[in-house]
mmCIF file of C-alpha atoms in Angstrom:
data_model
loop_
_atom_site.group_PDB
_atom_site.id
_atom_site.type_symbol
_atom_site.label_atom_id
_atom_site.label_comp_id
_atom_site.label_asym_id
_atom_site.label_seq_id
_atom_site.Cartn_x
_atom_site.Cartn_y
_atom_site.Cartn_z
ATOM 1 C CA UNK I 16 -0.631 -22.458 7.413
ATOM 2 C CA UNK I 17 -3.485 -20.371 6.054
ATOM 3 C CA UNK I 18 -3.579 -19.054 2.503
ATOM 4 C CA UNK I 19 -2.278 -15.507 2.055
ATOM 5 C CA UNK I 20 -4.737 -12.695 1.501
ATOM 6 C CA UNK I 21 -4.493 -10.944 -1.846
ATOM 7 C CA UNK I 22 -4.858 -7.281 -2.693
ATOM 8 C CA UNK I 23 -4.313 -5.012 -5.668
ATOM 9 C CA UNK I 24 -2.622 -1.696 -6.351
ATOM 10 C CA UNK I 25 -5.275 0.021 -8.434
ATOM 11 C CA UNK I 26 -4.540 0.954 -12.038
ATOM 12 C CA UNK I 27 -5.299 4.446 -13.407
ATOM 13 C CA UNK I 28 -4.546 6.232 -10.105
ATOM 14 C CA UNK I 29 -0.778 6.104 -10.727
ATOM 15 C CA UNK I 30 0.681 5.804 -14.192
ATOM 16 C CA UNK I 31 4.404 5.303 -13.923
ATOM 17 C CA UNK I 32 5.981 4.029 -17.134
ATOM 18 C CA UNK I 33 7.296 1.098 -15.088
ATOM 19 C CA UNK I 34 3.886 -0.562 -14.868
ATOM 20 C CA UNK I 35 0.975 1.369 -16.408
ATOM 21 C CA UNK I 36 -0.877 -0.244 -19.316
ATOM 22 C CA UNK I 37 -1.591 1.923 -22.411
ATOM 23 C CA UNK I 38 -5.365 1.917 -21.822
ATOM 24 C CA UNK I 39 -4.987 3.630 -18.455
ATOM 25 C CA UNK I 40 -4.011 6.949 -20.081
ATOM 26 C CA UNK I 41 -7.604 7.582 -21.181
ATOM 27 C CA UNK I 42 -9.300 5.958 -18.163
ATOM 28 C CA UNK I 43 -10.965 7.820 -15.314
ATOM 29 C CA UNK I 44 -13.264 7.706 -12.285
ATOM 30 C CA UNK I 45 -15.824 5.251 -13.656
ATOM 31 C CA UNK I 46 -13.059 2.797 -14.532
ATOM 32 C CA UNK I 47 -11.666 3.043 -11.024
ATOM 33 C CA UNK I 48 -15.113 2.527 -9.536
ATOM 34 C CA UNK I 49 -15.824 -0.574 -11.647
ATOM 35 C CA UNK I 50 -12.430 -2.076 -10.806
ATOM 36 C CA UNK I 51 -12.962 -1.411 -7.094
ATOM 37 C CA UNK I 52 -16.378 -3.096 -7.279
ATOM 38 C CA UNK I 53 -14.720 -6.059 -9.005
ATOM 39 C CA UNK I 54 -12.165 -6.308 -6.198
ATOM 40 C CA UNK I 55 -15.004 -6.256 -3.674
ATOM 41 C CA UNK I 56 -16.826 -9.083 -5.487
ATOM 42 C CA UNK I 57 -13.751 -11.204 -6.153
ATOM 43 C CA UNK I 58 -12.479 -11.543 -2.605
ATOM 44 C CA UNK I 59 -9.598 -9.078 -2.719
ATOM 45 C CA UNK I 60 -8.490 -8.054 0.765
ATOM 46 C CA UNK I 61 -7.632 -4.473 -0.205
ATOM 47 C CA UNK I 62 -7.407 -1.920 -2.965
ATOM 48 C CA UNK I 63 -4.422 0.419 -2.802
ATOM 49 C CA UNK I 64 -3.596 3.954 -3.912
ATOM 50 C CA UNK I 65 -0.199 5.718 -4.089
ATOM 51 C CA UNK I 66 0.818 9.188 -2.910
ATOM 52 C CA UNK I 67 2.726 11.909 -4.743
ATOM 53 C CA UNK I 68 1.913 15.605 -4.587
ATOM 54 C CA UNK I 69 3.894 16.888 -7.594
ATOM 55 C CA UNK I 70 6.439 15.351 -9.962
ATOM 56 C CA UNK I 71 9.435 17.390 -11.169
ATOM 57 C CA UNK I 72 10.110 17.645 -14.900
ATOM 58 C CA UNK I 73 13.277 15.553 -14.607
ATOM 59 C CA UNK I 74 11.182 12.547 -13.491
ATOM 60 C CA UNK I 75 7.962 13.188 -15.383
ATOM 61 C CA UNK I 76 8.764 10.977 -18.380
ATOM 62 C CA UNK I 77 9.452 7.924 -16.226
ATOM 63 C CA UNK I 78 6.984 8.538 -13.409
ATOM 64 C CA UNK I 79 4.319 10.544 -15.295
ATOM 65 C CA UNK I 80 2.444 13.278 -13.463
ATOM 66 C CA UNK I 81 -0.716 11.173 -12.952
ATOM 67 C CA UNK I 82 -0.909 10.435 -9.240
ATOM 68 C CA UNK I 83 -4.379 10.611 -7.694
ATOM 69 C CA UNK I 84 -4.647 11.801 -4.100
ATOM 70 C CA UNK I 85 -5.047 8.700 -1.904
ATOM 71 C CA UNK I 86 -7.509 10.144 0.615
ATOM 72 C CA UNK I 87 -9.826 11.519 -2.051
ATOM 73 C CA UNK I 88 -9.534 8.377 -4.189
ATOM 74 C CA UNK I 89 -10.044 5.866 -1.378
ATOM 75 C CA UNK I 90 -12.891 7.957 0.010
ATOM 76 C CA UNK I 91 -14.595 7.931 -3.405
ATOM 77 C CA UNK I 92 -14.117 4.171 -3.705
ATOM 78 C CA UNK I 93 -15.314 3.534 -0.155
ATOM 79 C CA UNK I 94 -18.684 4.814 -1.304
ATOM 80 C CA UNK I 95 -19.002 2.242 -4.102
ATOM 81 C CA UNK I 96 -17.712 -0.798 -2.172
ATOM 82 C CA UNK I 97 -18.806 -2.533 0.982
ATOM 83 C CA UNK I 98 -16.156 -4.976 2.153
ATOM 84 C CA UNK I 99 -12.712 -4.468 0.613
ATOM 85 C CA UNK I 100 -10.136 -2.644 2.751
ATOM 86 C CA UNK I 101 -8.610 0.682 1.705
ATOM 87 C CA UNK I 102 -4.796 0.838 1.713
ATOM 88 C CA UNK I 103 -2.526 3.821 1.176
ATOM 89 C CA UNK I 104 0.508 2.261 -0.486
ATOM 90 C CA UNK I 105 2.181 4.364 0.579
ATOM 91 C CA UNK I 106 1.314 7.709 2.130
ATOM 92 C CA UNK I 107 4.400 9.933 2.339
ATOM 93 C CA UNK I 108 3.373 11.176 5.747
ATOM 94 C CA UNK I 109 6.475 13.318 6.264
ATOM 95 C CA UNK I 110 5.070 15.792 3.728
ATOM 96 C CA UNK I 111 2.248 16.751 6.087
ATOM 97 C CA UNK I 112 1.762 17.453 9.768
ATOM 98 C CA UNK I 113 0.586 14.287 11.596
ATOM 99 C CA UNK I 114 -2.565 16.033 12.840
ATOM 100 C CA UNK I 115 -3.537 16.789 9.241
ATOM 101 C CA UNK I 116 -2.806 13.208 8.170
ATOM 102 C CA UNK I 117 -4.759 11.883 11.152
ATOM 103 C CA UNK I 118 -7.750 14.121 10.399
ATOM 104 C CA UNK I 119 -7.903 12.902 6.794
ATOM 105 C CA UNK I 120 -7.429 9.203 7.441
ATOM 106 C CA UNK I 121 -9.536 9.069 10.632
ATOM 107 C CA UNK I 122 -12.398 10.538 8.637
ATOM 108 C CA UNK I 123 -11.829 7.961 5.887
ATOM 109 C CA UNK I 124 -11.879 5.118 8.412
ATOM 110 C CA UNK I 125 -15.019 6.531 10.050
ATOM 111 C CA UNK I 126 -16.882 6.957 6.757
ATOM 112 C CA UNK I 127 -15.869 3.528 5.451
ATOM 113 C CA UNK I 128 -16.882 1.641 8.584
ATOM 114 C CA UNK I 129 -13.342 0.761 9.656
ATOM 115 C CA UNK I 130 -11.748 -0.365 6.411
ATOM 116 C CA UNK I 131 -8.553 1.722 6.427
ATOM 117 C CA UNK I 132 -5.039 0.271 6.355
ATOM 118 C CA UNK I 133 -2.561 3.136 6.609
ATOM 119 C CA UNK I 134 0.591 2.326 4.672
ATOM 120 C CA UNK I 135 3.391 4.840 5.198
ATOM 121 C CA UNK I 136 6.767 5.448 3.595
ATOM 122 C CA UNK I 137 9.658 7.895 3.569
ATOM 123 C CA UNK I 138 9.325 9.208 0.002
ATOM 124 C CA UNK I 139 12.081 9.736 -2.549
ATOM 125 C CA UNK I 140 11.385 12.903 -4.575
ATOM 126 C CA UNK I 141 13.426 15.778 -3.169
ATOM 127 C CA UNK I 142 11.557 18.491 -5.054
ATOM 128 C CA UNK I 143 8.259 17.513 -3.409
ATOM 129 C CA UNK I 144 9.774 17.958 0.029
ATOM 130 C CA UNK I 145 11.436 21.250 -0.910
ATOM 131 C CA UNK I 146 8.220 22.705 -2.370
ATOM 132 C CA UNK I 147 6.208 21.781 0.726
ATOM 133 C CA UNK I 148 8.832 22.893 3.214
ATOM 134 C CA UNK I 149 9.505 19.348 4.444
ATOM 135 C CA UNK I 150 12.930 18.001 5.434
ATOM 136 C CA UNK I 151 14.147 15.631 2.717
ATOM 137 C CA UNK I 152 17.558 14.944 4.260
ATOM 138 C CA UNK I 153 16.021 13.835 7.571
ATOM 139 C CA UNK I 154 12.921 12.181 6.144
ATOM 140 C CA UNK I 155 13.718 8.853 7.809
ATOM 141 C CA UNK I 156 13.892 10.424 11.258
ATOM 142 C CA UNK I 157 10.756 12.439 10.539
ATOM 143 C CA UNK I 158 8.920 9.292 9.463
ATOM 144 C CA UNK I 159 9.943 7.502 12.657
ATOM 145 C CA UNK I 160 8.379 10.275 14.683
ATOM 146 C CA UNK I 161 5.355 10.516 12.383
ATOM 147 C CA UNK I 162 4.560 6.874 13.097
ATOM 148 C CA UNK I 163 4.581 7.567 16.835
ATOM 149 C CA UNK I 164 2.531 10.741 16.414
ATOM 150 C CA UNK I 165 0.005 8.960 14.189
ATOM 151 C CA UNK I 166 -0.348 6.144 16.712
ATOM 152 C CA UNK I 167 -1.499 8.757 19.197
ATOM 153 C CA UNK I 168 -3.570 10.829 16.780
ATOM 154 C CA UNK I 169 -5.389 7.788 15.336
ATOM 155 C CA UNK I 170 -5.959 6.174 18.715
ATOM 156 C CA UNK I 171 -9.108 6.273 20.814
ATOM 157 C CA UNK I 172 -8.427 9.599 22.551
ATOM 158 C CA UNK I 173 -10.398 12.621 21.404
ATOM 159 C CA UNK I 174 -7.508 14.849 22.561
ATOM 160 C CA UNK I 175 -4.341 12.993 21.472
ATOM 161 C CA UNK I 176 -0.950 13.913 22.859
ATOM 162 C CA UNK I 177 2.517 13.709 21.342
ATOM 163 C CA UNK I 178 5.763 15.413 22.308
ATOM 164 C CA UNK I 179 8.712 14.959 19.964
ATOM 165 C CA UNK I 180 11.557 16.701 18.213
ATOM 166 C CA UNK I 181 9.577 17.610 15.091
ATOM 167 C CA UNK I 182 5.961 17.639 16.309
ATOM 168 C CA UNK I 183 4.398 18.643 19.597
ATOM 169 C CA UNK I 184 0.689 18.678 20.342
ATOM 170 C CA UNK I 185 -1.819 18.189 23.157
ATOM 171 C CA UNK I 186 -5.200 19.599 24.130
ATOM 172 C CA UNK I 187 -6.415 19.631 20.516
ATOM 173 C CA UNK I 188 -9.502 17.517 19.908
ATOM 174 C CA UNK I 189 -10.253 15.642 16.715
ATOM 175 C CA UNK I 190 -13.524 13.953 15.896
ATOM 176 C CA UNK I 191 -14.759 11.799 14.315
ATOM 177 C CA UNK I 192 -12.461 9.146 15.694
ATOM 178 C CA UNK I 193 -11.545 6.160 13.518
ATOM 179 C CA UNK I 194 -14.087 3.341 13.519
ATOM 180 C CA UNK I 195 -11.295 0.876 14.309
ATOM 181 C CA UNK I 196 -9.874 0.779 17.813
ATOM 182 C CA UNK I 197 -6.427 0.403 16.229
ATOM 183 C CA UNK I 198 -5.872 1.415 12.616
ATOM 184 C CA UNK I 199 -3.373 -1.042 11.052
ATOM 185 C CA UNK I 200 -0.181 0.806 10.179
ATOM 186 C CA UNK I 201 2.009 -0.888 7.585
ATOM 187 C CA UNK I 202 5.472 0.456 6.775
ATOM 188 C CA UNK I 203 6.680 0.426 3.184
ATOM 189 C CA UNK I 204 10.195 0.160 1.811
ATOM 190 C CA UNK I 205 12.988 -2.375 1.501
ATOM 191 C CA UNK I 206 16.053 -0.487 2.712
ATOM 192 C CA UNK I 207 17.588 -1.639 6.015
ATOM 193 C CA UNK I 208 16.097 1.426 7.725
ATOM 194 C CA UNK I 209 12.624 0.754 6.316
ATOM 195 C CA UNK I 210 12.727 -2.910 7.321
ATOM 196 C CA UNK I 211 13.823 -1.967 10.839
ATOM 197 C CA UNK I 212 11.077 0.674 11.053
ATOM 198 C CA UNK I 213 8.462 -1.850 9.956
ATOM 199 C CA UNK I 214 9.644 -4.482 12.404
ATOM 200 C CA UNK I 215 9.825 -2.221 15.440
ATOM 201 C CA UNK I 216 7.079 0.343 14.808
ATOM 202 C CA UNK I 217 4.617 -1.156 12.326
ATOM 203 C CA UNK I 218 1.774 -3.637 12.241
ATOM 204 C CA UNK I 219 3.012 -4.859 8.869
ATOM 205 C CA UNK I 220 5.618 -4.549 6.136
ATOM 206 C CA UNK I 221 5.075 -3.535 2.501
ATOM 207 C CA UNK I 222 8.177 -4.382 0.443
ATOM 208 C CA UNK I 223 9.222 -2.228 -2.467
ATOM 209 C CA UNK I 224 10.158 -4.421 -5.402
ATOM 210 C CA UNK I 225 11.902 -7.256 -3.565
ATOM 211 C CA UNK I 226 12.189 -10.257 -5.899
ATOM 212 C CA UNK I 227 11.365 -13.685 -4.510
ATOM 213 C CA UNK I 228 14.946 -14.611 -3.764
ATOM 214 C CA UNK I 229 15.405 -11.573 -1.494
ATOM 215 C CA UNK I 230 12.260 -12.036 0.561
ATOM 216 C CA UNK I 231 13.338 -14.875 2.893
ATOM 217 C CA UNK I 232 16.282 -12.862 4.227
ATOM 218 C CA UNK I 233 14.108 -9.771 4.690
ATOM 219 C CA UNK I 234 11.441 -11.753 6.543
ATOM 220 C CA UNK I 235 14.060 -13.403 8.731
ATOM 221 C CA UNK I 236 15.496 -9.988 9.562
ATOM 222 C CA UNK I 237 12.063 -8.713 10.600
ATOM 223 C CA UNK I 238 11.511 -11.728 12.862
ATOM 224 C CA UNK I 239 14.956 -11.290 14.391
ATOM 225 C CA UNK I 240 14.450 -7.580 15.068
ATOM 226 C CA UNK I 241 11.056 -8.130 16.672
ATOM 227 C CA UNK I 242 12.247 -11.009 18.825
ATOM 228 C CA UNK I 243 15.347 -9.133 19.976
ATOM 229 C CA UNK I 244 13.270 -6.069 20.917
ATOM 230 C CA UNK I 245 10.504 -8.115 22.529
ATOM 231 C CA UNK I 246 7.899 -6.678 20.172
ATOM 232 C CA UNK I 247 4.710 -8.743 20.212
ATOM 233 C CA UNK I 248 1.306 -8.634 18.585
ATOM 234 C CA UNK I 249 -0.049 -9.348 15.112
ATOM 235 C CA UNK I 250 2.213 -8.467 12.208
ATOM 236 C CA UNK I 251 1.382 -8.728 8.491
ATOM 237 C CA UNK I 252 4.157 -9.392 6.001
ATOM 238 C CA UNK I 253 3.567 -8.658 2.352
ATOM 239 C CA UNK I 254 5.007 -9.320 -1.089
ATOM 240 C CA UNK I 255 4.430 -7.872 -4.539
ATOM 241 C CA UNK I 256 4.147 -10.704 -7.028
ATOM 242 C CA UNK I 257 5.300 -10.833 -10.602
ATOM 243 C CA UNK I 258 2.738 -9.516 -13.133
ATOM 244 C CA UNK I 259 0.034 -12.128 -13.718
ATOM 245 C CA UNK I 260 -2.195 -13.340 -16.521
ATOM 246 C CA UNK I 261 -4.703 -16.077 -15.738
ATOM 247 C CA UNK I 262 -4.899 -18.449 -18.725
ATOM 248 C CA UNK I 263 -3.053 -18.395 -22.029
ATOM 249 C CA UNK I 264 -2.583 -14.817 -23.270
ATOM 250 C CA UNK I 265 -3.296 -13.975 -26.886
ATOM 251 C CA UNK I 266 -0.900 -11.042 -26.766
ATOM 252 C CA UNK I 267 2.601 -10.299 -25.517
ATOM 253 C CA UNK I 268 2.477 -10.000 -21.721
ATOM 254 C CA UNK I 269 6.237 -9.686 -21.178
ATOM 255 C CA UNK I 270 8.768 -12.276 -20.134
ATOM 256 C CA UNK I 271 8.437 -11.620 -16.396
ATOM 257 C CA UNK I 272 4.692 -12.251 -16.371
ATOM 258 C CA UNK I 273 3.426 -15.449 -14.784
ATOM 259 C CA UNK I 274 0.729 -16.934 -16.986
ATOM 260 C CA UNK I 275 -0.991 -20.251 -17.439
ATOM 261 C CA UNK I 276 -3.787 -22.373 -16.003
ATOM 262 C CA UNK I 277 -5.123 -21.387 -12.563
ATOM 263 C CA UNK I 278 -3.630 -24.428 -10.810
ATOM 264 C CA UNK I 279 -0.174 -23.670 -12.231
ATOM 265 C CA UNK I 280 -0.359 -20.027 -11.140
ATOM 266 C CA UNK I 281 -1.506 -21.064 -7.682
ATOM 267 C CA UNK I 282 1.378 -23.538 -7.391
ATOM 268 C CA UNK I 283 3.856 -20.786 -8.212
ATOM 269 C CA UNK I 284 2.273 -18.276 -5.833
ATOM 270 C CA UNK I 285 2.177 -20.778 -2.959
ATOM 271 C CA UNK I 286 5.915 -20.206 -2.667
ATOM 272 C CA UNK I 287 5.111 -16.870 -1.002
ATOM 273 C CA UNK I 288 3.027 -18.578 1.655
ATOM 274 C CA UNK I 289 5.842 -21.050 2.277
ATOM 275 C CA UNK I 290 8.216 -18.144 2.905
ATOM 276 C CA UNK I 291 5.859 -16.840 5.601
ATOM 277 C CA UNK I 292 4.177 -14.078 3.576
ATOM 278 C CA UNK I 293 0.715 -13.123 4.875
ATOM 279 C CA UNK I 294 -0.574 -11.085 1.934
ATOM 280 C CA UNK I 295 0.367 -10.796 -1.722
ATOM 281 C CA UNK I 296 -0.210 -7.770 -3.904
ATOM 282 C CA UNK I 297 -1.054 -8.794 -7.459
ATOM 283 C CA UNK I 298 -1.100 -6.883 -10.727
ATOM 284 C CA UNK I 299 -2.565 -8.206 -13.964
ATOM 285 C CA UNK I 300 -1.550 -7.551 -17.546
ATOM 286 C CA UNK I 301 -4.548 -6.271 -19.485
ATOM 287 C CA UNK I 302 -5.589 -4.363 -22.607
ATOM 288 C CA UNK I 303 -8.586 -2.641 -21.071
ATOM 289 C CA UNK I 304 -10.922 -2.417 -18.109
ATOM 290 C CA UNK I 305 -13.065 -5.369 -19.177
ATOM 291 C CA UNK I 306 -10.080 -7.686 -19.538
ATOM 292 C CA UNK I 307 -8.699 -6.572 -16.185
ATOM 293 C CA UNK I 308 -12.014 -7.242 -14.438
ATOM 294 C CA UNK I 309 -12.186 -10.667 -16.104
ATOM 295 C CA UNK I 310 -8.670 -11.404 -14.868
ATOM 296 C CA UNK I 311 -9.568 -10.356 -11.334
ATOM 297 C CA UNK I 312 -12.676 -12.530 -11.359
ATOM 298 C CA UNK I 313 -10.724 -15.511 -12.685
ATOM 299 C CA UNK I 314 -8.076 -15.048 -10.030
ATOM 300 C CA UNK I 315 -10.632 -14.833 -7.231
ATOM 301 C CA UNK I 316 -12.642 -17.822 -8.443
ATOM 302 C CA UNK I 317 -10.001 -20.148 -9.858
ATOM 303 C CA UNK I 318 -6.580 -19.257 -8.412
ATOM 304 C CA UNK I 319 -7.189 -17.973 -4.886
ATOM 305 C CA UNK I 320 -8.933 -21.156 -3.616
ATOM 306 C CA UNK I 321 -5.724 -23.086 -4.366
ATOM 307 C CA UNK I 322 -3.312 -20.713 -2.619
#
């Protein structure tokens, strides 16, 4: 069994009170660029960016209103990196017409030399949908169709075709085409509907906050659904790890954080591989950009080889 790949949800670009570090509030583009370069150097498989258009006042304290646009952010970071993949985790594609989404992300894949991984999800903020004229109540059904429409619109055809209940298009050309012959499409979410969507329509699954003890049942369900439907082909399963700190922290990193020597961290994280997880998304506790970059380098050099 091969070691899982490891990627990172970028700091700064989303600043929910659930996970943002205090230093991120005053950080900006240069910090993002340096962290992306560090991910490129340290063997990270991907860097990821979230997607929210506007946050209502009722949620602003918990979620904050800092949510960078994923296409603009990943496009900016594509220009300062050379290897690391670019993941939308996740794009709420039901907020936009699939042809618009395809135009944006096909261009990103083209400009980056084929480094896009398109992660998609249903979304959860009603006010965003209402403001943009999107259907919140039927967002699951809309997402199902969006996945099909995006398969066509991000495929090799210059004039893609899709005929569905919500979207209907043909005879409309879009170039440039993606650099990849098939853009990986990972489905995010941990509800039964999201897991089913990932298993039957996706090239991978991005869980949303599943603790370790829930993952084996979710992974078994995905395998069962795919086998029953006769779905074949490569499929990437993911997990979001506990917060990490490589070494002995000199400050409070929280009781849920895994910390300690590299070998001990690797031993703990190998449990994900043993479950059948293909890629882990890691997040480090840090007091500033320099410490975060040091943590990433230590993980890549001292922890990852033992996964």
